């Protein structure tokens, strides 16, 4: 997996959309806070979306989705391992809700 932390900013004035990879001026981008609270800015590094990708996002509550994705990513270097771990985590969450 590509480490998006190295792709977030091209410079202070340019950012990279995390969805499509487009490089655009920071002023034309939308901040994306993977924890869902972009108003609490202390100690955070934001990621960015271009306007079309931002419009395409679901703006509904994510109920722990980002935390699950981060846990699934762990040390997994390949896509299949990530998907397997994500499925395991989601399956565990579903079984504890029942």
PDB file of C-alpha atoms in Angstrom:
ATOM      1  CA  UNK A   1       0.000   0.000   0.000  1.00  0.00           C
ATOM      2  CA  UNK A   2       1.195   3.504  -0.740  1.00  0.00           C
ATOM      3  CA  UNK A   3       1.781   5.645   2.322  1.00  0.00           C
ATOM      4  CA  UNK A   4      -0.581   8.584   1.733  1.00  0.00           C
ATOM      5  CA  UNK A   5       1.159  10.588   4.438  1.00  0.00           C
ATOM      6  CA  UNK A   6       3.901  11.342   1.926  1.00  0.00           C
ATOM      7  CA  UNK A   7       1.338  12.338  -0.701  1.00  0.00           C
ATOM      8  CA  UNK A   8      -0.841  14.781   1.257  1.00  0.00           C
ATOM      9  CA  UNK A   9       1.057  17.959   0.451  1.00  0.00           C
ATOM     10  CA  UNK A  10       3.166  18.838  -2.506  1.00  0.00           C
ATOM     11  CA  UNK A  11       4.050  22.183  -0.894  1.00  0.00           C
ATOM     12  CA  UNK A  12       2.439  24.708   1.437  1.00  0.00           C
ATOM     13  CA  UNK A  13       0.250  25.863  -1.450  1.00  0.00           C
ATOM     14  CA  UNK A  14      -0.470  22.547  -3.177  1.00  0.00           C
ATOM     15  CA  UNK A  15      -2.094  19.372  -1.888  1.00  0.00           C
ATOM     16  CA  UNK A  16      -2.893  15.952  -3.315  1.00  0.00           C
ATOM     17  CA  UNK A  17      -6.441  14.596  -3.365  1.00  0.00           C
ATOM     18  CA  UNK A  18      -6.406  11.317  -1.409  1.00  0.00           C
ATOM     19  CA  UNK A  19      -9.171   9.883  -3.611  1.00  0.00           C
ATOM     20  CA  UNK A  20      -7.971  10.577  -7.159  1.00  0.00           C
ATOM     21  CA  UNK A  21      -4.383  11.806  -6.773  1.00  0.00           C
ATOM     22  CA  UNK A  22      -4.956  15.182  -8.434  1.00  0.00           C
ATOM     23  CA  UNK A  23      -2.508  17.894  -7.367  1.00  0.00           C
ATOM     24  CA  UNK A  24      -4.389  21.128  -6.723  1.00  0.00           C
ATOM     25  CA  UNK A  25      -4.023  24.465  -4.938  1.00  0.00           C
ATOM     26  CA  UNK A  26      -4.774  24.176  -1.215  1.00  0.00           C
ATOM     27  CA  UNK A  27      -7.406  26.918  -1.586  1.00  0.00           C
ATOM     28  CA  UNK A  28      -9.357  24.725  -4.047  1.00  0.00           C
ATOM     29  CA  UNK A  29      -9.295  21.608  -1.836  1.00  0.00           C
ATOM     30  CA  UNK A  30     -11.542  20.400   0.965  1.00  0.00           C
ATOM     31  CA  UNK A  31     -10.048  19.227   4.239  1.00  0.00           C
ATOM     32  CA  UNK A  32     -10.757  15.653   5.223  1.00  0.00           C
ATOM     33  CA  UNK A  33     -10.377  14.640   8.848  1.00  0.00           C
ATOM     34  CA  UNK A  34     -10.399  10.864   9.065  1.00  0.00           C
ATOM     35  CA  UNK A  35     -11.643  11.119  12.641  1.00  0.00           C
ATOM     36  CA  UNK A  36     -14.686  13.144  11.613  1.00  0.00           C
ATOM     37  CA  UNK A  37     -13.969  16.282  13.650  1.00  0.00           C
ATOM     38  CA  UNK A  38     -12.305  18.855  11.440  1.00  0.00           C
ATOM     39  CA  UNK A  39     -13.099  21.654  13.906  1.00  0.00           C
ATOM     40  CA  UNK A  40     -10.734  20.265  16.547  1.00  0.00           C
ATOM     41  CA  UNK A  41      -7.467  21.214  14.837  1.00  0.00           C
ATOM     42  CA  UNK A  42      -4.942  20.732  17.660  1.00  0.00           C
ATOM     43  CA  UNK A  43      -2.115  18.392  16.679  1.00  0.00           C
ATOM     44  CA  UNK A  44      -3.722  17.102  13.480  1.00  0.00           C
ATOM     45  CA  UNK A  45      -2.479  16.624   9.962  1.00  0.00           C
ATOM     46  CA  UNK A  46      -5.339  16.884   7.515  1.00  0.00           C
ATOM     47  CA  UNK A  47      -5.741  15.060   4.252  1.00  0.00           C
ATOM     48  CA  UNK A  48      -7.400  16.729   1.279  1.00  0.00           C
ATOM     49  CA  UNK A  49     -10.025  16.043  -1.370  1.00  0.00           C
ATOM     50  CA  UNK A  50     -10.641  17.867  -4.627  1.00  0.00           C
ATOM     51  CA  UNK A  51     -14.161  19.312  -4.894  1.00  0.00           C
ATOM     52  CA  UNK A  52     -15.550  16.578  -7.216  1.00  0.00           C
ATOM     53  CA  UNK A  53     -14.274  13.801  -4.926  1.00  0.00           C
ATOM     54  CA  UNK A  54     -15.592  15.650  -1.866  1.00  0.00           C
ATOM     55  CA  UNK A  55     -19.043  15.844  -3.471  1.00  0.00           C
ATOM     56  CA  UNK A  56     -18.917  12.098  -4.146  1.00  0.00           C
ATOM     57  CA  UNK A  57     -18.184  11.276  -0.490  1.00  0.00           C
ATOM     58  CA  UNK A  58     -20.872  10.019   1.813  1.00  0.00           C
ATOM     59  CA  UNK A  59     -21.305  12.684   4.467  1.00  0.00           C
ATOM     60  CA  UNK A  60     -23.135  10.391   6.898  1.00  0.00           C
ATOM     61  CA  UNK A  61     -21.657   9.225  10.209  1.00  0.00           C
ATOM     62  CA  UNK A  62     -19.083   6.500   9.735  1.00  0.00           C
ATOM     63  CA  UNK A  63     -19.523   4.726  13.092  1.00  0.00           C
ATOM     64  CA  UNK A  64     -15.900   3.690  13.579  1.00  0.00           C
ATOM     65  CA  UNK A  65     -15.070   3.013   9.932  1.00  0.00           C
ATOM     66  CA  UNK A  66     -11.810   4.988   9.925  1.00  0.00           C
ATOM     67  CA  UNK A  67     -10.586   3.346  13.141  1.00  0.00           C
ATOM     68  CA  UNK A  68     -11.358  -0.085  11.668  1.00  0.00           C
ATOM     69  CA  UNK A  69      -9.468   0.770   8.467  1.00  0.00           C
ATOM     70  CA  UNK A  70      -6.465   1.944  10.468  1.00  0.00           C
ATOM     71  CA  UNK A  71      -6.498  -1.226  12.593  1.00  0.00           C
ATOM     72  CA  UNK A  72      -6.817  -3.379   9.456  1.00  0.00           C
ATOM     73  CA  UNK A  73      -3.928  -1.623   7.738  1.00  0.00           C
ATOM     74  CA  UNK A  74      -1.517  -2.470  10.557  1.00  0.00           C
ATOM     75  CA  UNK A  75       1.625  -4.017   9.150  1.00  0.00           C
ATOM     76  CA  UNK A  76      -0.060  -5.476   6.074  1.00  0.00           C
ATOM     77  CA  UNK A  77       1.914  -4.730   2.940  1.00  0.00           C
ATOM     78  CA  UNK A  78      -0.438  -6.221   0.391  1.00  0.00           C
ATOM     79  CA  UNK A  79      -4.052  -5.682  -0.513  1.00  0.00           C
ATOM     80  CA  UNK A  80      -5.205  -9.248   0.146  1.00  0.00           C
ATOM     81  CA  UNK A  81      -3.844  -9.237   3.708  1.00  0.00           C
ATOM     82  CA  UNK A  82      -5.512  -5.880   4.359  1.00  0.00           C
ATOM     83  CA  UNK A  83      -8.875  -7.099   3.054  1.00  0.00           C
ATOM     84  CA  UNK A  84      -8.643 -10.307   5.092  1.00  0.00           C
ATOM     85  CA  UNK A  85      -7.867  -8.357   8.275  1.00  0.00           C
ATOM     86  CA  UNK A  86     -10.633  -5.813   7.580  1.00  0.00           C
ATOM     87  CA  UNK A  87     -13.159  -8.622   7.039  1.00  0.00           C
ATOM     88  CA  UNK A  88     -12.084 -10.266  10.301  1.00  0.00           C
ATOM     89  CA  UNK A  89     -12.459  -7.014  12.241  1.00  0.00           C
ATOM     90  CA  UNK A  90     -15.861  -6.227  10.732  1.00  0.00           C
ATOM     91  CA  UNK A  91     -17.074  -9.799  11.316  1.00  0.00           C
ATOM     92  CA  UNK A  92     -15.989  -9.573  14.966  1.00  0.00           C
ATOM     93  CA  UNK A  93     -17.868  -6.262  15.358  1.00  0.00           C
ATOM     94  CA  UNK A  94     -21.039  -7.710  13.809  1.00  0.00           C
ATOM     95  CA  UNK A  95     -20.934 -10.815  16.021  1.00  0.00           C
ATOM     96  CA  UNK A  96     -20.541  -8.724  19.199  1.00  0.00           C
ATOM     97  CA  UNK A  97     -23.547  -6.555  18.222  1.00  0.00           C
ATOM     98  CA  UNK A  98     -25.870  -9.580  17.883  1.00  0.00           C
TER      99      UNK A  98
END
